[in-house]
XYZ file of C-alpha atoms in Angstrom:
390
model
C 23.913 -14.155 -9.701
C 21.614 -17.125 -9.086
C 17.932 -16.460 -8.617
C 16.303 -17.461 -5.326
C 14.741 -20.871 -5.521
C 10.966 -21.156 -5.599
C 10.471 -17.401 -5.789
C 7.115 -16.547 -7.309
C 8.233 -13.822 -9.700
C 4.736 -13.234 -11.011
C 3.822 -11.855 -7.561
C 6.528 -9.189 -7.869
C 5.214 -8.481 -11.363
C 1.669 -8.013 -10.046
C 2.935 -5.644 -7.360
C 4.955 -3.734 -9.948
C 1.866 -3.492 -12.175
C -0.271 -2.333 -9.241
C 2.169 0.384 -8.146
C 2.506 1.697 -11.714
C -1.299 1.755 -12.022
C -1.486 3.621 -8.722
C 1.084 6.203 -9.811
C -0.629 7.032 -13.082
C -4.072 6.780 -11.464
C -3.256 9.298 -8.742
C -1.572 11.613 -11.221
C -4.469 11.649 -13.681
C -7.126 11.827 -10.958
C -5.410 14.784 -9.295
C -4.460 16.840 -12.353
C -6.904 16.115 -15.207
C -9.186 19.070 -15.930
C -12.826 18.831 -14.814
C -14.173 19.327 -18.337
C -12.525 16.079 -19.453
C -13.957 13.908 -16.660
C -16.782 12.536 -18.752
C -17.971 8.983 -18.068
C -19.667 8.920 -21.461
C -16.214 9.108 -23.022
C -15.149 5.514 -23.710
C -11.442 6.171 -23.036
C -12.074 7.894 -19.707
C -14.614 5.222 -18.735
C -12.130 2.402 -19.409
C -9.404 4.247 -17.502
C -11.760 4.773 -14.557
C -12.689 1.082 -14.479
C -9.095 -0.146 -14.516
C -8.101 2.454 -11.930
C -10.625 0.826 -9.611
C -8.690 -2.449 -9.785
C -5.558 -1.013 -8.153
C -6.559 -1.044 -4.482
C -8.196 -4.527 -4.536
C -5.072 -5.869 -6.239
C -2.784 -4.292 -3.645
C -4.708 -5.654 -0.673
C -5.105 -9.120 -2.203
C -1.431 -9.407 -3.117
C -0.473 -8.188 0.374
C -2.386 -11.037 2.008
C -1.084 -13.526 -0.545
C 2.617 -12.714 -0.210
C 2.646 -12.314 3.563
C 0.809 -15.605 4.136
C 2.951 -17.444 1.605
C 6.147 -16.329 3.345
C 4.643 -16.835 6.798
C 3.609 -20.449 6.254
C 6.736 -21.257 4.282
C 8.751 -21.172 7.505
C 9.400 -24.434 9.290
C 8.114 -23.126 12.620
C 4.700 -21.890 13.751
C 3.237 -19.493 16.281
C 5.516 -16.941 17.930
C 8.540 -19.061 17.015
C 7.937 -18.155 13.380
C 10.421 -15.359 12.554
C 7.973 -13.918 10.034
C 5.596 -12.971 12.866
C 7.981 -10.447 14.421
C 9.088 -9.238 10.975
C 5.452 -8.797 10.001
C 4.644 -6.796 13.137
C 7.635 -4.518 12.548
C 6.684 -4.081 8.909
C 3.063 -3.304 9.807
C 4.060 -0.718 12.418
C 6.461 0.895 9.931
C 3.730 1.119 7.289
C 1.227 2.633 9.754
C 3.869 5.109 10.960
C 4.558 6.292 7.402
C 0.828 6.499 6.741
C 0.452 9.104 9.476
C 3.785 10.828 8.839
C 2.956 11.518 5.192
C -0.226 13.345 6.245
C 1.530 15.577 8.734
C 1.559 19.300 7.974
C 4.624 21.142 9.275
C 2.712 24.424 9.107
C 0.139 23.029 11.550
C 2.880 21.683 13.812
C 4.622 25.065 13.913
C 1.341 26.682 14.964
C 0.969 24.163 17.790
C -1.791 22.008 16.250
C -2.281 18.940 14.079
C -4.052 19.215 10.742
C -7.398 17.303 10.677
C -6.264 15.211 7.683
C -3.456 13.790 9.838
C -6.029 11.524 11.495
C -7.548 10.257 8.233
C -6.910 6.578 7.549
C -5.361 6.051 4.134
C -4.105 2.978 2.305
C -0.893 2.596 4.352
C -2.631 2.589 7.730
C -5.222 0.177 6.352
C -2.603 -2.234 4.973
C -0.545 -2.091 8.169
C -3.552 -2.764 10.395
C -4.680 -5.561 8.068
C -1.288 -7.241 8.470
C -1.602 -7.033 12.266
C -5.068 -8.600 12.077
C -3.785 -11.316 9.757
C -0.987 -12.128 12.200
C -3.522 -12.241 15.041
C -5.756 -14.677 13.162
C -2.704 -16.803 12.357
C -1.579 -16.959 15.998
C -5.072 -17.928 17.174
C -6.150 -20.398 14.486
C -2.885 -21.945 13.308
C -2.293 -23.666 16.664
C -4.696 -26.398 15.579
C -3.738 -26.891 11.932
C -3.123 -25.045 8.678
C -6.524 -25.983 7.290
C -8.317 -24.151 10.110
C -6.321 -20.999 9.371
C -7.006 -21.387 5.647
C -10.763 -21.814 6.118
C -10.893 -19.010 8.682
C -9.375 -16.550 6.212
C -11.821 -17.604 3.495
C -14.769 -17.344 5.881
C -13.686 -13.917 7.104
C -13.352 -12.661 3.540
C -16.834 -13.818 2.580
C -18.371 -12.474 5.810
C -16.733 -9.055 5.425
C -18.007 -8.710 1.860
C -21.530 -9.877 2.710
C -21.897 -7.607 5.736
C -20.766 -4.482 3.877
C -24.278 -2.913 3.699
C -24.484 -3.103 7.513
C -21.139 -1.725 8.684
C -20.945 0.872 5.876
C -23.760 2.794 7.589
C -22.085 2.829 11.019
C -20.881 6.196 12.322
C -19.386 4.905 15.637
C -19.697 8.189 17.528
C -18.964 6.392 20.833
C -15.380 5.702 19.725
C -12.538 8.247 19.729
C -12.387 9.701 16.236
C -8.837 8.441 15.649
C -10.016 4.846 16.177
C -13.390 5.335 14.491
C -11.587 6.473 11.341
C -10.420 2.888 10.842
C -14.039 1.735 10.510
C -15.949 4.628 8.966
C -15.167 7.249 6.328
C -17.679 9.858 7.568
C -14.800 11.827 9.118
C -12.695 11.861 5.947
C -10.870 8.519 5.897
C -10.060 7.319 2.380
C -9.685 3.617 3.240
C -11.295 1.769 6.124
C -10.400 -1.597 7.601
C -13.650 -3.087 6.363
C -14.218 -4.034 3.572
C -10.547 -3.807 2.530
C -9.342 -6.412 5.005
C -11.621 -8.791 3.122
C -9.293 -8.672 0.100
C -6.345 -9.424 2.388
C -8.256 -12.462 3.663
C -8.926 -13.761 0.142
C -5.290 -13.160 -0.784
C -4.204 -15.062 2.322
C -6.461 -17.983 1.371
C -4.937 -18.057 -2.106
C -1.453 -17.957 -0.595
C -2.127 -21.107 1.457
C -3.296 -22.970 -1.648
C -0.276 -21.930 -3.700
C 2.097 -22.997 -0.964
C 0.378 -26.358 -0.632
C 0.104 -27.292 -4.313
C 2.789 -25.225 -6.095
C 5.138 -28.200 -6.500
C 2.564 -30.350 -8.295
C 3.001 -30.861 -12.013
C 0.988 -28.463 -14.167
C -0.218 -26.671 -11.022
C 0.123 -23.211 -12.564
C -1.913 -24.192 -15.588
C -4.768 -25.490 -13.450
C -4.452 -22.546 -11.052
C -4.795 -20.118 -13.949
C -7.775 -22.065 -15.276
C -9.541 -22.066 -11.892
C -8.816 -18.365 -11.289
C -10.137 -17.529 -14.751
C -13.344 -19.452 -14.076
C -13.793 -17.923 -10.599
C -13.023 -14.428 -11.909
C -15.551 -14.632 -14.746
C -18.161 -16.102 -12.388
C -17.668 -13.286 -9.876
C -17.793 -10.564 -12.530
C -20.815 -11.783 -14.502
C -22.790 -14.047 -12.172
C -22.119 -13.090 -8.551
C -25.044 -10.639 -8.455
C -27.416 -13.291 -9.867
C -26.148 -15.841 -7.355
C -26.708 -13.413 -4.496
C -30.252 -12.701 -5.700
C -30.909 -16.445 -5.932
C -29.692 -16.858 -2.347
C -32.054 -14.062 -1.322
C -34.960 -15.828 -3.051
C -34.132 -19.137 -1.341
C -33.365 -17.881 2.167
C -35.281 -14.579 2.199
C -32.234 -12.983 3.863
C -32.205 -9.294 2.930
C -28.439 -8.915 3.122
C -27.952 -10.967 -0.052
C -30.230 -8.609 -1.957
C -28.494 -5.515 -0.556
C -25.070 -6.783 -1.620
C -26.376 -7.787 -5.073
C -27.664 -4.247 -5.699
C -24.242 -2.770 -4.887
C -21.984 -5.641 -5.823
C -18.658 -3.889 -6.310
C -16.643 -6.017 -3.857
C -17.158 -9.435 -5.456
C -16.856 -7.975 -8.965
C -13.545 -6.329 -8.101
C -12.361 -9.620 -6.606
C -13.219 -11.180 -9.955
C -11.068 -8.547 -11.665
C -8.176 -9.493 -9.392
C -8.615 -13.186 -10.225
C -8.460 -12.411 -13.949
C -5.343 -10.302 -13.376
C -3.713 -13.180 -11.474
C -4.592 -15.492 -14.357
C -2.855 -13.284 -16.915
C 0.289 -12.932 -14.836
C 0.454 -16.649 -14.040
C 0.197 -17.526 -17.725
C 2.997 -15.051 -18.470
C 5.089 -16.021 -15.433
C 8.049 -17.178 -17.545
C 8.487 -13.599 -18.745
C 8.131 -11.969 -15.325
C 11.571 -12.569 -13.815
C 13.260 -9.502 -15.321
C 15.326 -7.743 -12.607
C 13.694 -4.376 -13.298
C 10.204 -5.776 -12.698
C 11.338 -7.539 -9.531
C 13.025 -4.416 -8.149
C 9.962 -2.242 -8.740
C 7.704 -4.888 -7.169
C 9.878 -5.059 -4.062
C 10.069 -1.278 -3.543
C 6.380 -0.416 -3.522
C 6.455 1.295 -0.109
C 9.358 3.563 -1.063
C 7.712 4.368 -4.398
C 4.456 5.233 -2.624
C 6.243 7.517 -0.152
C 8.199 9.414 -2.830
C 5.143 9.789 -5.074
C 3.180 11.245 -2.142
C 5.798 13.956 -1.632
C 6.080 14.815 -5.321
C 2.365 14.772 -6.148
C 0.702 15.964 -2.937
C 3.517 17.842 -1.228
C 3.048 15.994 2.068
C 4.661 18.012 4.909
C 4.833 21.347 3.093
C 1.953 21.026 0.610
C 4.203 22.015 -2.302
C 3.452 19.204 -4.715
C 2.266 19.063 -8.299
C -1.292 18.900 -7.011
C -1.017 22.428 -5.636
C 0.060 23.983 -8.930
C -1.854 21.896 -11.518
C -4.940 20.678 -9.618
C -7.616 19.638 -12.175
C -5.897 21.821 -14.750
C -4.285 19.604 -17.419
C -5.602 18.525 -20.797
C -5.747 14.807 -21.756
C -2.552 15.100 -23.825
C -0.705 16.933 -21.061
C -1.862 14.509 -18.390
C -0.924 11.485 -20.530
C 2.619 12.730 -21.137
C 2.868 13.902 -17.538
C 1.714 10.574 -16.136
C 4.283 8.708 -18.222
C 7.104 10.984 -17.056
C 5.821 10.867 -13.479
C 5.828 7.049 -13.371
C 9.253 6.798 -14.999
C 10.728 9.519 -12.807
C 9.476 8.149 -9.472
C 10.526 4.581 -10.256
C 13.935 5.704 -11.537
C 14.519 7.867 -8.463
C 13.722 5.038 -6.038
C 15.708 2.399 -7.929
C 18.676 4.766 -8.289
C 18.666 5.373 -4.533
C 18.664 1.664 -3.675
C 21.355 0.985 -6.257
C 23.729 3.374 -4.514
C 22.200 3.168 -1.024
C 25.270 1.797 0.755
C 27.587 4.289 -0.930
C 25.294 7.222 -0.118
C 24.940 6.131 3.506
C 28.716 5.835 3.813
C 29.209 9.334 2.358
C 26.536 10.744 4.677
C 28.149 9.050 7.671
C 31.589 10.414 6.757
C 30.129 13.878 6.215
C 28.384 13.899 9.591
C 31.504 12.609 11.263
C 33.601 15.389 9.722
C 31.004 17.992 10.681
C 31.003 16.700 14.257
C 34.803 16.983 14.436
C 34.692 20.534 13.082
C 32.091 21.459 15.678
C 34.181 19.914 18.452
C 37.183 21.956 17.339
C 35.403 25.248 16.642
C 32.928 25.487 19.517
C 35.570 26.066 22.232
C 37.226 28.683 19.988
C 33.875 30.421 19.458
C 33.175 30.583 23.191
C 36.713 31.806 23.871
C 36.321 34.553 21.255
C 32.982 35.625 22.724
C 34.545 35.700 26.194
C 37.435 37.875 25.017
C 35.065 40.316 23.298
C 32.958 40.645 26.468
C 36.094 41.248 28.586
C 37.356 43.939 26.188
C 33.999 45.712 26.102
C 33.809 45.580 29.910
C 37.287 47.132 30.165
C 36.399 49.875 27.686
C 33.266 50.736 29.649
C 35.253 51.040 32.861
């Protein structure tokens, strides 16, 4: 089988890495015993730091890949087929985000569990895609450069304004909508600041699409990303404080004192650098398949770990109860098991769907044959009983 031309395999590899990090991160975070959660422990501290890279990586790579595929089309605006595909994909992701938080017990009692309305990573990613499509439709009418600069400007603005909107409660909005902007009601992810990473990823996607065919582009891209990443990690706080000293704008100082957004963006840049440099080793089919099935992997892991509709997941039985050795072995088996289950399903998807279709068809025929006989039998029994009574 020939490989698709111009496919950026390192992007699939980054997604595969991010989903594996998410699987083990959720497993360890949910099941590791409280006595072992010690930030003074170097191993736990390193694990905690790298776990914090997962979400920024996911949102950045989402913006990157979607924009790359969007602009790669020969058409623009609503004529671009990727616009409709993106809207459908976004709606599907949001739908699954809510469906996974549904409790059947609450539904059977005629209510909806409060956590159903919490905004988690899927709703946030789906809404971010819709926003990205909206910005594209508005700004791309003029030229690609306007769209590119708009995404960069939005990313910077969202990060810089974080101290302001993070304090907003938004009581005037319905709680379902407010949950997209504030976590005071229990939301895990909110649209801001996470849409900022999507914006930066989108900006990177436009640059890769524009210059990817140039000789030695990947070498220079890796070099630039390495420089930007190191600058953001080690010097972004100093730069923000310098801007505060020059302009006397308080927001720069506030961001510098809690500078997790720019530092995490620096982590993502370093991660991109490593995967770009190793891109020649990233086209293995297994890596590509895992990277392309992240939504399915997320859905299955949610059922197994958290129980989803019925609440009967590993989290219910082993919540904060495992030792480091147990959680390490368990996390390895959990990651391998979830990935294997999803890949096995897609390997035999067509065959399984055909068998299911044939089974339902046979069941339908049996019902069609048996239902009249059942009603006739019931009728005869009623007639006999009526005669006996008389």
